[in-house]
Tab-separated table of C-alpha atoms in Angstrom:
chain	number	residue	atom	x	y	z
O	4	TYR	CA	-68.978	-139.290	-220.602
O	5	GLN	CA	-70.547	-139.543	-224.454
O	6	ARG	CA	-70.641	-142.803	-224.464
O	7	ARG	CA	-72.576	-142.829	-221.097
O	8	VAL	CA	-75.247	-140.674	-222.025
O	9	HIS	CA	-76.379	-142.918	-224.799
O	10	GLY	CA	-77.315	-144.963	-222.568
O	11	ILE	CA	-79.869	-142.295	-220.849
O	12	GLU	CA	-83.041	-141.736	-222.899
O	13	ARG	CA	-85.634	-139.319	-222.271
O	14	VAL	CA	-89.003	-140.306	-223.258
O	15	GLY	CA	-91.140	-137.203	-222.074
O	16	PRO	CA	-91.498	-134.297	-220.383
O	17	VAL	CA	-90.322	-135.102	-216.778
O	18	GLU	CA	-89.039	-138.912	-217.623
O	19	CYS	CA	-85.685	-140.067	-219.077
O	20	HIS	CA	-84.841	-143.991	-219.072
O	21	ILE	CA	-81.880	-145.728	-218.259
O	22	LYS	CA	-80.811	-148.873	-220.557
O	23	ARG	CA	-79.939	-151.847	-219.454
O	24	GLY	CA	-76.091	-151.735	-219.769
O	25	PHE	CA	-75.431	-148.412	-217.954
O	26	ALA	CA	-74.243	-150.613	-214.921
O	27	ASP	CA	-70.481	-150.873	-214.501
O	28	GLY	CA	-69.128	-154.019	-213.091
O	29	PRO	CA	-69.803	-157.630	-212.701
O	30	ALA	CA	-73.530	-157.242	-212.061
O	31	GLN	CA	-75.615	-156.660	-214.673
O	32	MET	CA	-78.747	-154.680	-214.701
O	33	ASN	CA	-82.313	-156.766	-214.387
O	34	VAL	CA	-84.411	-154.014	-215.349
O	35	PRO	CA	-84.275	-150.891	-216.593
O	36	ALA	CA	-84.306	-147.985	-214.248
O	37	LYS	CA	-85.643	-144.241	-214.759
O	38	TYR	CA	-85.926	-141.241	-213.358
O	39	PHE	CA	-88.691	-137.899	-213.265
O	40	MET	CA	-87.042	-134.928	-214.319
O	41	THR	CA	-87.432	-131.840	-216.346
O	42	GLU	CA	-84.507	-130.921	-218.676
O	43	GLU	CA	-83.871	-128.230	-216.598
O	44	MET	CA	-83.349	-129.835	-213.941
O	45	ASP	CA	-81.327	-133.428	-215.686
O	46	GLU	CA	-78.800	-130.792	-216.238
O	47	LEU	CA	-77.637	-131.329	-212.804
O	48	MET	CA	-77.314	-134.536	-213.146
O	49	HIS	CA	-75.445	-134.577	-216.418
O	50	GLU	CA	-72.887	-132.472	-214.625
O	51	GLU	CA	-72.798	-135.184	-211.545
O	52	LEU	CA	-72.299	-137.407	-214.232
O	53	SER	CA	-69.202	-135.509	-216.161
O	54	GLN	CA	-67.706	-134.321	-213.155
O	55	TYR	CA	-67.113	-138.139	-211.800
O	56	CYS	CA	-66.210	-139.674	-215.132
O	57	ARG	CA	-63.130	-136.929	-215.137
O	58	ARG	CA	-62.230	-137.980	-211.262
O	59	SER	CA	-59.387	-139.945	-211.558
O	60	ASP	CA	-60.376	-142.051	-208.334
O	61	LYS	CA	-63.534	-143.220	-209.251
O	62	SER	CA	-63.621	-144.986	-205.680
O	63	ALA	CA	-63.653	-141.495	-203.653
O	64	GLY	CA	-67.050	-140.620	-202.264
O	65	PHE	CA	-71.198	-140.934	-203.503
O	66	LEU	CA	-71.562	-142.449	-207.124
O	67	PRO	CA	-73.431	-140.031	-209.344
O	68	CYS	CA	-77.224	-140.680	-208.973
O	69	VAL	CA	-77.509	-142.556	-212.087
O	70	LYS	CA	-75.368	-144.926	-211.904
O	71	GLN	CA	-76.719	-145.850	-207.999
O	72	LEU	CA	-79.691	-146.154	-209.885
O	73	ALA	CA	-78.541	-148.637	-212.326
O	74	ASN	CA	-76.149	-150.421	-209.508
O	75	VAL	CA	-80.057	-150.873	-207.840
O	76	ALA	CA	-81.090	-152.389	-210.617
O	77	SER	CA	-78.743	-154.964	-210.966
O	78	LEU	CA	-79.431	-156.253	-207.735
O	79	PRO	CA	-81.407	-159.922	-206.954
O	80	GLY	CA	-85.286	-160.076	-207.287
O	81	ILE	CA	-85.418	-156.382	-208.326
O	82	VAL	CA	-89.587	-155.691	-210.088
O	83	LYS	CA	-89.955	-153.094	-213.234
O	84	TYR	CA	-87.850	-150.494	-212.568
O	85	SER	CA	-84.955	-149.077	-210.075
O	86	ILE	CA	-86.724	-145.364	-210.006
O	87	GLY	CA	-85.633	-141.769	-209.527
O	88	LEU	CA	-87.752	-139.053	-208.152
O	89	PRO	CA	-87.449	-135.625	-208.738
O	90	ASP	CA	-85.655	-134.705	-205.428
O	91	MET	CA	-83.164	-137.602	-206.041
O	92	HIS	CA	-79.256	-137.121	-205.395
O	93	ALA	CA	-76.259	-139.516	-204.193
O	94	GLY	CA	-76.034	-141.434	-201.082
O	95	TYR	CA	-74.951	-144.073	-199.987
O	96	GLY	CA	-75.221	-147.191	-201.974
O	97	PHE	CA	-78.980	-146.162	-202.950
O	98	ALA	CA	-79.535	-142.417	-204.454
O	99	ILE	CA	-82.251	-140.285	-202.113
O	100	GLY	CA	-85.224	-140.268	-203.894
O	101	ASN	CA	-84.679	-143.923	-204.796
O	102	VAL	CA	-87.629	-146.420	-205.011
O	103	ALA	CA	-86.795	-150.260	-205.405
O	104	ALA	CA	-89.488	-152.853	-204.924
O	105	PHE	CA	-88.232	-156.515	-204.527
O	106	ASP	CA	-90.589	-159.572	-204.808
O	107	MET	CA	-91.385	-161.450	-201.804
O	108	ALA	CA	-92.217	-164.597	-203.913
O	109	ASP	CA	-88.403	-164.592	-205.013
O	110	PRO	CA	-85.736	-166.259	-202.590
O	111	ARG	CA	-83.398	-164.607	-204.405
O	112	SER	CA	-83.993	-161.010	-203.111
O	113	VAL	CA	-82.882	-158.773	-201.248
O	114	ILE	CA	-83.110	-156.383	-198.523
O	115	SER	CA	-80.045	-153.564	-198.299
O	116	PRO	CA	-79.997	-150.479	-195.278
O	117	GLY	CA	-78.762	-148.522	-198.085
O	118	GLY	CA	-82.227	-148.384	-199.699
O	119	VAL	CA	-83.705	-147.422	-196.264
O	120	GLY	CA	-81.087	-144.784	-195.198
O	121	PHE	CA	-79.114	-144.216	-191.739
O	122	ASP	CA	-81.795	-142.093	-190.468
O	123	ILE	CA	-84.427	-145.007	-190.494
O	124	ASN	CA	-88.309	-143.454	-190.130
O	125	CYS	CA	-87.141	-139.836	-190.757
O	126	GLY	CA	-90.263	-138.526	-191.303
O	127	VAL	CA	-92.697	-135.435	-191.554
O	128	ARG	CA	-95.416	-134.652	-189.051
O	129	LEU	CA	-98.021	-131.989	-189.535
O	130	ILE	CA	-100.259	-130.430	-186.811
O	131	ARG	CA	-103.171	-127.531	-187.672
O	132	THR	CA	-104.210	-124.944	-185.101
O	133	ASN	CA	-107.209	-122.697	-185.472
O	134	LEU	CA	-105.216	-119.770	-185.220
O	135	PHE	CA	-104.396	-117.344	-187.606
O	136	GLU	CA	-101.288	-115.680	-189.109
O	137	LYS	CA	-102.859	-112.402	-187.148
O	138	ASP	CA	-103.202	-114.016	-184.172
O	139	ILE	CA	-99.468	-114.461	-183.753
O	140	ASN	CA	-98.169	-111.976	-185.839
O	141	ASP	CA	-97.465	-109.404	-182.580
O	142	VAL	CA	-96.344	-112.763	-180.271
O	143	LYS	CA	-94.173	-114.959	-183.114
O	144	GLU	CA	-90.342	-114.267	-181.564
O	145	PRO	CA	-91.756	-115.703	-178.336
O	146	LEU	CA	-93.899	-118.214	-179.594
O	147	ALA	CA	-91.146	-119.516	-181.409
O	148	GLN	CA	-88.485	-118.706	-178.303
O	149	ALA	CA	-91.488	-121.286	-176.254
O	150	LEU	CA	-91.252	-124.172	-179.244
O	151	TYR	CA	-87.443	-123.922	-178.334
O	152	ASP	CA	-87.081	-124.194	-175.001
O	153	HIS	CA	-89.855	-127.261	-174.817
O	154	ILE	CA	-88.386	-129.307	-177.687
O	155	PRO	CA	-84.684	-130.627	-177.363
O	156	VAL	CA	-82.725	-129.680	-180.613
O	157	GLY	CA	-78.903	-129.619	-181.333
O	158	VAL	CA	-76.273	-132.603	-181.669
O	159	GLY	CA	-76.471	-135.075	-178.773
O	160	SER	CA	-79.484	-133.355	-177.531
O	161	GLN	CA	-80.993	-135.361	-174.748
O	162	GLY	CA	-84.574	-135.798	-174.165
O	163	ILE	CA	-87.360	-135.068	-171.327
O	164	VAL	CA	-88.701	-137.891	-171.704
O	165	PRO	CA	-87.451	-140.473	-169.054
O	166	THR	CA	-86.290	-143.525	-171.268
O	167	GLY	CA	-85.419	-146.768	-169.160
O	168	PRO	CA	-84.126	-149.894	-170.968
O	169	ALA	CA	-87.650	-151.568	-170.288
O	170	ILE	CA	-89.375	-148.269	-171.403
O	171	LEU	CA	-87.215	-148.439	-174.031
O	172	THR	CA	-87.854	-151.737	-175.223
O	173	ASP	CA	-92.073	-150.753	-174.877
O	174	VAL	CA	-91.242	-147.973	-177.381
O	175	LEU	CA	-89.404	-149.786	-179.674
O	176	GLU	CA	-92.731	-152.563	-179.896
O	177	LEU	CA	-95.307	-150.163	-179.710
O	178	GLY	CA	-94.491	-147.148	-181.015
O	179	MET	CA	-97.186	-144.505	-181.189
O	180	ASP	CA	-99.118	-147.284	-178.798
O	181	TRP	CA	-96.714	-146.813	-176.287
O	182	SER	CA	-96.978	-142.671	-176.448
O	183	VAL	CA	-101.116	-142.691	-176.589
O	184	ARG	CA	-100.679	-145.881	-173.114
O	185	GLU	CA	-98.702	-142.774	-171.596
O	186	GLY	CA	-100.680	-139.914	-172.299
O	187	TYR	CA	-97.940	-138.461	-174.758
O	188	ALA	CA	-99.972	-138.900	-177.631
O	189	TRP	CA	-104.205	-138.573	-178.501
O	190	ALA	CA	-105.454	-141.466	-179.170
O	191	GLU	CA	-107.168	-139.985	-182.487
O	192	ASP	CA	-103.469	-138.889	-183.700
O	193	LYS	CA	-102.639	-142.579	-184.552
O	194	GLU	CA	-105.376	-142.729	-187.089
O	195	HIS	CA	-103.681	-139.754	-189.103
O	196	CYS	CA	-100.148	-141.447	-189.163
O	197	GLU	CA	-98.226	-144.261	-191.488
O	198	GLU	CA	-98.510	-147.606	-190.661
O	199	TYR	CA	-101.119	-145.996	-188.015
O	200	GLY	CA	-97.904	-145.269	-185.862
O	201	ARG	CA	-96.720	-148.869	-185.182
O	202	MET	CA	-95.031	-151.511	-187.529
O	203	LEU	CA	-96.303	-154.687	-185.751
O	204	SER	CA	-92.968	-156.782	-186.850
O	205	ALA	CA	-90.508	-155.084	-185.059
O	206	ASP	CA	-88.428	-157.486	-182.738
O	207	PRO	CA	-86.405	-155.303	-179.708
O	208	SER	CA	-83.954	-158.699	-179.710
O	209	LYS	CA	-82.860	-158.261	-183.120
O	210	VAL	CA	-81.215	-154.431	-181.870
O	211	SER	CA	-78.168	-154.104	-179.908
O	212	THR	CA	-77.004	-153.217	-176.988
O	213	ARG	CA	-75.003	-150.538	-178.573
O	214	ALA	CA	-78.171	-148.988	-180.732
O	215	LYS	CA	-80.087	-148.804	-177.225
O	216	LYS	CA	-77.583	-147.663	-175.584
O	217	ARG	CA	-77.287	-144.525	-177.985
O	218	GLY	CA	-81.357	-144.993	-178.463
O	219	MET	CA	-82.154	-144.373	-174.639
O	220	PRO	CA	-81.512	-140.326	-174.181
O	221	GLN	CA	-82.912	-138.887	-177.337
O	222	LEU	CA	-86.651	-140.110	-177.129
O	223	GLY	CA	-88.040	-136.816	-177.850
O	224	THR	CA	-85.367	-134.548	-179.833
O	225	LEU	CA	-85.033	-132.865	-182.746
O	226	GLY	CA	-80.986	-133.375	-183.626
O	227	ALA	CA	-79.590	-131.488	-186.455
O	228	GLY	CA	-78.786	-131.426	-189.835
O	229	ASN	CA	-81.581	-131.113	-192.235
O	230	HIS	CA	-84.631	-131.843	-189.176
O	231	TYR	CA	-86.255	-128.553	-187.821
O	232	GLY	CA	-89.989	-127.781	-186.351
O	233	GLU	CA	-91.468	-124.666	-188.239
O	234	ILE	CA	-94.643	-122.882	-187.625
O	235	GLN	CA	-95.937	-122.345	-191.086
O	236	VAL	CA	-98.883	-120.449	-192.796
O	237	VAL	CA	-101.440	-121.785	-195.059
O	238	ASP	CA	-100.593	-119.803	-198.390
O	239	GLU	CA	-102.378	-121.141	-200.621
O	240	ILE	CA	-104.929	-123.769	-201.396
O	241	TYR	CA	-105.198	-125.704	-204.724
O	242	ASN	CA	-107.676	-128.472	-203.585
O	243	VAL	CA	-110.277	-126.979	-201.910
O	244	GLN	CA	-112.404	-130.342	-200.835
O	245	ALA	CA	-108.817	-131.729	-199.600
O	246	ALA	CA	-107.913	-129.046	-197.777
O	247	LYS	CA	-111.069	-129.200	-196.119
O	248	ARG	CA	-110.682	-132.857	-194.941
O	249	MET	CA	-107.564	-132.230	-193.221
O	250	GLY	CA	-109.007	-128.759	-191.175
O	251	ILE	CA	-107.796	-126.602	-193.502
O	252	GLU	CA	-109.969	-123.950	-194.073
O	253	GLU	CA	-108.870	-120.763	-195.112
O	254	LYS	CA	-104.942	-119.079	-196.778
O	255	GLY	CA	-103.305	-117.416	-193.440
O	256	GLN	CA	-104.453	-120.499	-190.984
O	257	VAL	CA	-101.370	-121.145	-188.830
O	258	VAL	CA	-100.080	-125.146	-188.816
O	259	VAL	CA	-96.146	-126.491	-187.215
O	260	MET	CA	-93.987	-129.004	-188.844
O	261	VAL	CA	-91.887	-131.609	-187.283
O	262	HIS	CA	-88.950	-132.520	-189.730
O	263	CYS	CA	-86.561	-135.419	-187.446
O	264	GLY	CA	-86.140	-139.177	-187.512
O	265	SER	CA	-84.598	-142.095	-185.396
O	266	ARG	CA	-82.080	-140.264	-183.916
O	267	GLY	CA	-78.776	-141.781	-183.208
O	268	PHE	CA	-80.883	-145.667	-182.303
O	269	GLY	CA	-81.621	-145.748	-185.906
O	270	HIS	CA	-78.166	-144.982	-187.931
O	271	GLN	CA	-76.809	-147.587	-184.897
O	272	VAL	CA	-79.041	-150.164	-186.236
O	273	ALA	CA	-78.288	-149.094	-189.567
O	274	THR	CA	-74.829	-149.934	-188.999
O	275	ASP	CA	-74.794	-153.138	-187.582
O	276	ALA	CA	-77.240	-154.347	-190.321
O	277	LEU	CA	-74.479	-153.287	-193.036
O	278	VAL	CA	-71.641	-155.637	-190.897
O	279	GLU	CA	-73.429	-158.429	-191.194
O	280	MET	CA	-74.796	-158.214	-194.541
O	281	ASP	CA	-71.167	-157.665	-195.697
O	282	VAL	CA	-70.566	-161.344	-194.567
O	283	ALA	CA	-73.666	-162.439	-196.192
O	284	CYS	CA	-73.485	-161.222	-199.458
O	285	LYS	CA	-70.290	-163.078	-199.634
O	286	ARG	CA	-71.555	-166.749	-198.097
O	287	ASP	CA	-74.651	-166.325	-200.368
O	288	ASN	CA	-72.213	-164.671	-203.217
O	289	ILE	CA	-74.175	-161.891	-204.187
O	290	ILE	CA	-72.523	-159.562	-206.523
O	291	LEU	CA	-72.375	-156.072	-206.143
O	292	ASN	CA	-70.775	-152.897	-208.154
O	293	ASP	CA	-71.103	-151.078	-205.204
O	294	LYS	CA	-70.026	-152.406	-201.863
O	295	GLN	CA	-72.379	-149.214	-199.931
O	296	LEU	CA	-74.928	-151.785	-202.299
O	297	ALA	CA	-74.644	-154.819	-199.159
O	298	CYS	CA	-77.564	-156.528	-198.533
O	299	ALA	CA	-78.525	-160.243	-198.087
O	300	ARG	CA	-81.441	-162.263	-199.256
O	301	ILE	CA	-85.219	-160.956	-197.369
O	302	GLN	CA	-85.799	-164.297	-196.171
O	303	SER	CA	-82.242	-165.497	-195.173
O	304	GLU	CA	-81.257	-164.742	-190.854
O	305	GLU	CA	-79.401	-161.313	-191.674
O	306	GLY	CA	-82.686	-159.927	-193.739
O	307	GLN	CA	-85.345	-160.747	-191.114
O	308	ASN	CA	-83.017	-159.451	-188.613
O	309	TYR	CA	-82.825	-156.208	-190.189
O	310	LEU	CA	-86.336	-156.047	-191.011
O	311	ALA	CA	-87.496	-156.925	-187.522
O	312	ALA	CA	-85.036	-154.416	-186.299
O	313	MET	CA	-85.453	-151.785	-188.474
O	314	ALA	CA	-89.042	-151.833	-187.655
O	315	CYS	CA	-88.231	-151.089	-183.823
O	316	ALA	CA	-86.169	-148.116	-185.549
O	317	ALA	CA	-89.728	-146.830	-186.838
O	318	ASN	CA	-91.701	-147.237	-183.902
O	319	TYR	CA	-88.790	-145.392	-182.317
O	320	ALA	CA	-89.791	-142.962	-184.945
O	321	PHE	CA	-92.808	-142.587	-184.295
O	322	ALA	CA	-92.488	-142.015	-180.500
O	323	ASN	CA	-90.485	-139.295	-181.013
O	324	ARG	CA	-92.812	-137.214	-183.459
O	325	ALA	CA	-95.141	-138.165	-180.673
O	326	SER	CA	-93.635	-136.669	-178.293
O	327	MET	CA	-92.316	-133.826	-180.149
O	328	THR	CA	-96.074	-133.164	-181.019
O	329	PHE	CA	-96.573	-133.375	-177.274
O	330	LEU	CA	-93.596	-130.679	-176.625
O	331	ALA	CA	-95.043	-128.154	-178.381
O	332	ARG	CA	-98.654	-128.577	-177.735
O	333	GLN	CA	-97.490	-127.806	-174.339
O	334	ALA	CA	-95.328	-124.506	-176.012
O	335	PHE	CA	-99.121	-123.489	-177.480
O	336	SER	CA	-101.479	-123.668	-174.518
O	337	LYS	CA	-98.306	-121.582	-172.490
O	338	LYS	CA	-98.373	-119.344	-174.698
O	339	PHE	CA	-102.043	-119.199	-175.374
O	340	ASN	CA	-103.556	-120.159	-172.272
O	341	LEU	CA	-105.580	-122.267	-174.164
O	342	SER	CA	-105.605	-125.908	-174.028
O	343	PRO	CA	-104.528	-128.198	-176.961
O	344	ASP	CA	-107.701	-129.331	-178.074
O	345	ASP	CA	-109.114	-125.968	-177.943
O	346	LEU	CA	-106.973	-124.772	-179.804
O	347	ASP	CA	-107.943	-127.702	-182.129
O	348	MET	CA	-103.962	-129.257	-182.614
O	349	HIS	CA	-104.961	-131.909	-184.227
O	350	VAL	CA	-102.228	-134.745	-186.658
O	351	ILE	CA	-103.193	-133.639	-190.059
O	352	TYR	CA	-100.619	-136.554	-191.396
O	353	ASP	CA	-97.166	-138.650	-190.427
O	354	VAL	CA	-95.402	-139.617	-193.260
O	355	SER	CA	-91.878	-141.867	-193.850
O	356	HIS	CA	-89.832	-141.199	-196.117
O	357	ASN	CA	-86.720	-143.351	-194.997
O	358	VAL	CA	-87.960	-147.160	-194.577
O	359	ALA	CA	-89.018	-150.603	-196.263
O	360	LYS	CA	-92.299	-152.236	-195.898
O	361	ILE	CA	-93.631	-155.491	-197.580
O	362	GLU	CA	-97.258	-154.186	-199.480
O	363	ASP	CA	-99.224	-155.837	-202.725
O	364	HIS	CA	-99.297	-153.798	-205.728
O	365	MET	CA	-100.407	-154.661	-209.379
O	366	VAL	CA	-97.271	-155.591	-211.501
O	367	ASP	CA	-98.173	-156.303	-215.643
O	368	GLY	CA	-101.420	-156.967	-214.754
O	369	LYS	CA	-100.808	-159.805	-211.855
O	370	LEU	CA	-100.782	-158.841	-207.820
O	371	MET	CA	-97.361	-158.837	-206.213
O	372	SER	CA	-96.309	-159.096	-203.014
O	373	LEU	CA	-93.217	-156.546	-202.873
O	374	LEU	CA	-90.814	-155.447	-200.439
O	375	LEU	CA	-90.363	-151.659	-201.390
O	376	HIS	CA	-87.711	-149.628	-200.660
O	377	ARG	CA	-88.386	-146.056	-199.865
O	378	LYS	CA	-85.474	-143.767	-199.458
O	379	GLY	CA	-85.752	-140.253	-199.821
O	380	SER	CA	-89.503	-140.863	-201.269
O	381	THR	CA	-92.593	-140.658	-199.116
O	382	ARG	CA	-95.468	-143.194	-199.961
O	383	ALA	CA	-98.690	-141.600	-201.788
O	384	PHE	CA	-101.678	-144.079	-202.050
O	385	PRO	CA	-104.275	-142.940	-203.991
O	386	PRO	CA	-107.922	-142.247	-203.296
O	387	PHE	CA	-109.609	-145.362	-201.534
O	388	HIS	CA	-106.707	-147.435	-201.275
O	389	PRO	CA	-107.402	-149.233	-198.125
O	390	LEU	CA	-103.723	-148.715	-196.474
O	391	ILE	CA	-105.150	-144.442	-195.834
O	392	PRO	CA	-107.111	-143.540	-193.637
O	393	VAL	CA	-110.996	-143.460	-193.692
O	394	ASP	CA	-111.234	-139.547	-193.439
O	395	TYR	CA	-109.148	-139.452	-196.291
O	396	GLN	CA	-110.599	-142.218	-198.396
O	397	PHE	CA	-112.225	-139.157	-200.736
O	398	ILE	CA	-109.240	-137.382	-201.518
O	399	GLY	CA	-106.114	-139.239	-201.630
O	400	GLN	CA	-103.309	-139.795	-198.775
O	401	PRO	CA	-101.594	-136.594	-197.680
O	402	VAL	CA	-98.020	-136.602	-198.374
O	403	LEU	CA	-96.446	-134.213	-196.798
O	404	ILE	CA	-93.086	-132.615	-198.430
O	405	GLY	CA	-90.932	-130.339	-196.021
O	406	GLY	CA	-89.218	-128.041	-197.747
O	407	SER	CA	-85.635	-126.248	-197.278
O	408	MET	CA	-84.997	-123.902	-194.653
O	409	GLY	CA	-87.047	-120.766	-195.224
O	410	THR	CA	-88.651	-122.314	-198.323
O	411	ALA	CA	-92.296	-123.147	-198.646
O	412	SER	CA	-93.896	-126.735	-198.074
O	413	TYR	CA	-96.184	-128.617	-199.189
O	414	VAL	CA	-99.315	-131.190	-198.742
O	415	LEU	CA	-99.764	-133.378	-201.629
O	416	THR	CA	-102.313	-136.230	-202.078
O	417	GLY	CA	-101.465	-139.814	-204.019
O	418	THR	CA	-102.454	-140.647	-207.636
O	419	SER	CA	-103.993	-143.707	-209.078
O	420	GLU	CA	-101.562	-143.153	-212.041
O	421	GLY	CA	-98.079	-143.060	-209.366
O	422	MET	CA	-99.243	-146.509	-208.088
O	423	GLU	CA	-98.209	-147.683	-211.831
O	424	LEU	CA	-95.343	-144.979	-212.256
O	425	SER	CA	-93.483	-145.465	-208.734
O	426	PHE	CA	-95.619	-148.061	-206.624
O	427	GLY	CA	-97.171	-144.813	-204.799
O	428	SER	CA	-94.552	-143.633	-204.181
O	429	THR	CA	-93.335	-139.588	-204.740
O	430	CYS	CA	-90.624	-137.182	-203.674
O	431	HIS	CA	-89.936	-135.989	-200.051
O	432	GLY	CA	-88.595	-132.452	-199.981
O	433	ALA	CA	-86.352	-130.316	-202.404
O	434	GLY	CA	-83.394	-132.532	-202.284
O	435	ARG	CA	-79.788	-131.568	-202.165
O	436	CYS	CA	-77.868	-129.735	-205.416
O	437	LYS	CA	-74.584	-128.817	-202.948
O	438	SER	CA	-73.006	-130.928	-200.647
O	439	ARG	CA	-72.382	-129.734	-197.053
O	440	ASN	CA	-68.578	-129.195	-197.492
O	441	ARG	CA	-69.645	-126.674	-200.751
O	442	SER	CA	-72.396	-124.786	-199.244
O	443	ARG	CA	-69.993	-124.436	-195.720
O	444	ASN	CA	-67.391	-123.066	-198.221
O	445	ASN	CA	-69.574	-120.413	-200.159
O	446	ILE	CA	-71.909	-118.511	-197.459
O	447	SER	CA	-71.381	-117.337	-194.242
O	448	HIS	CA	-74.061	-118.324	-191.455
O	449	GLU	CA	-74.153	-114.736	-190.814
O	450	ASP	CA	-75.835	-114.161	-194.809
O	451	VAL	CA	-78.100	-117.383	-194.310
O	452	LEU	CA	-79.805	-115.723	-190.506
O	453	GLN	CA	-79.779	-112.023	-192.396
O	454	GLU	CA	-82.022	-113.912	-195.785
O	455	LEU	CA	-84.232	-115.096	-193.182
O	456	SER	CA	-84.765	-112.508	-190.899
O	457	ASN	CA	-85.269	-110.296	-194.780
O	458	LYS	CA	-88.373	-112.323	-195.198
O	459	GLY	CA	-89.587	-112.018	-192.052
O	460	ILE	CA	-89.258	-115.489	-190.057
O	461	ALA	CA	-88.200	-116.266	-186.477
O	462	VAL	CA	-85.205	-118.429	-186.114
O	463	ARG	CA	-84.194	-120.158	-183.118
O	464	ILE	CA	-80.994	-122.199	-183.995
O	465	ALA	CA	-78.383	-124.627	-181.266
O	466	SER	CA	-75.717	-124.481	-184.110
O	467	PRO	CA	-75.524	-121.326	-185.741
O	468	LYS	CA	-72.368	-122.205	-188.127
O	469	LEU	CA	-74.192	-125.375	-189.294
O	470	VAL	CA	-76.866	-123.122	-190.402
O	471	MET	CA	-74.946	-122.844	-194.155
O	472	GLU	CA	-75.484	-126.040	-194.848
O	473	GLU	CA	-78.736	-125.908	-194.892
O	474	ALA	CA	-78.948	-122.917	-197.036
O	475	PRO	CA	-82.225	-122.527	-199.150
O	476	ASP	CA	-79.520	-122.411	-202.020
O	477	SER	CA	-77.544	-125.952	-200.866
O	478	TYR	CA	-81.154	-127.191	-202.359
O	479	LYS	CA	-83.129	-127.599	-205.621
O	480	ASP	CA	-86.135	-125.700	-206.023
O	481	VAL	CA	-89.045	-127.556	-204.217
O	482	ASN	CA	-91.591	-125.587	-206.170
O	483	VAL	CA	-90.191	-127.104	-209.470
O	484	VAL	CA	-89.847	-130.362	-207.391
O	485	VAL	CA	-93.703	-130.807	-206.387
O	486	GLU	CA	-94.820	-129.215	-209.748
O	487	ALA	CA	-92.261	-131.693	-211.442
O	488	CYS	CA	-94.398	-134.824	-209.467
O	489	GLU	CA	-97.220	-133.103	-210.411
O	490	ASN	CA	-96.906	-133.295	-213.894
O	491	ALA	CA	-95.348	-137.082	-213.881
O	492	GLY	CA	-98.637	-137.898	-212.678
O	493	LEU	CA	-96.900	-139.085	-209.083
O	494	SER	CA	-98.803	-136.660	-206.775
O	495	LYS	CA	-101.112	-133.581	-206.951
O	496	ARG	CA	-100.745	-130.382	-204.599
O	497	ALA	CA	-103.111	-129.241	-202.023
O	498	ILE	CA	-101.808	-127.174	-199.984
O	499	LYS	CA	-98.526	-124.372	-199.937
O	500	LEU	CA	-97.360	-123.690	-196.551
O	501	ARG	CA	-94.875	-120.304	-195.984
O	502	PRO	CA	-92.537	-120.397	-192.679
O	503	ILE	CA	-92.922	-117.693	-190.245
O	504	ALA	CA	-90.978	-119.016	-187.757
O	505	VAL	CA	-88.097	-121.765	-187.664
O	506	ILE	CA	-86.330	-123.960	-184.907
O	507	LYS	CA	-83.330	-126.129	-185.642
O	508	GLY	CA	-80.376	-127.977	-184.314
């Protein structure tokens, strides 16, 4: 442990560097790695590393985050750094909260499904209303029930959107364009959505029959795990100008947040790709320090097939969140006897935090085309960036940070400094600090539900016993995480949100 710790150097209050040579295995680090954490947060990383060093069987379970960052830095074609964000925790291959960029001009550069994750385009959408907390205090419980009744939740839940093979093909190719065409979304919703709700590289012919079969019944469903729908109120406004541009006028205003992804469809796309890429790695003699980093050259047939299938899963997720927005609007409309338009239920923004995209970035004074892997990290572009909506050009891209169950969520904005430090990326949430198994063993679901009730939060949950996995103390403190991001220069706080009703699977 002491030998490994010497490979980690703190270079600032919220920044640590991992020196070349830290990675074990046949592949050497091509670039250094770095991560953004306070000294207090860093204690968790060191504890994880210490436990790993004491393990007799080091092949069991996930590697420590710092080891995963170093292994990603060993992949061919990586540029500048392998980057960890303040909410980083161990994941499959890549850490969750890991950002890595690969040079599109380098024929050796790779794409790895582990750098995207199994829930492709898991993301967050925020919908505003013109209601205030005082308007819903008396109807909070029935409103939570209405939302729960409208949005299918839970493991294996099935959607109410009729989806046959032809419709699914359109969804995979068109994303939110399909939602608008079929009346499940407003045309202006697209303008406030990353990639305008559609990744153009999607090719449904590159998706397996098994993935399509899994995706067909699940469109418009929330799922389980850390996914949720929340009714929230504005608790603090840090940037008045940014808040006004988003349609947030004052504290107490009610919003709706939806956190979900591509469901079983995206999981199958990732599973299928890992099988193909395991073969491609051996064929092309790509040397890895961890088999979970299975990858393929970006320009190879396997690499291009995955990019096309991944874009299909991203489009599915965009349409999924759009469908749930439609259902949330219906629930509010029925409860208040007003149209969604009269309730001003416009989308503030929709962000992805498990995706790989080709972007242009300045690297050491040179403009480069890069394939950005953002796993458990959110795009955070600065003011005047051409890829953010015209409404937000003066404030920067809104970044939606979902808290753990019962804790605060945030709206941040991107910074110019973040483009240099992290390729325009910031955190995606609080980040786990306990495994799901450990959470289940440490607390009862009755205790979690009682704690939420004591905070005045209405709760509707399909599987109460799964609640322990998402208990607030299973996660880092989201307030500390977003403050670390701000102190590092990755993003700035604009709005703090407090939950008053939660629906989960």
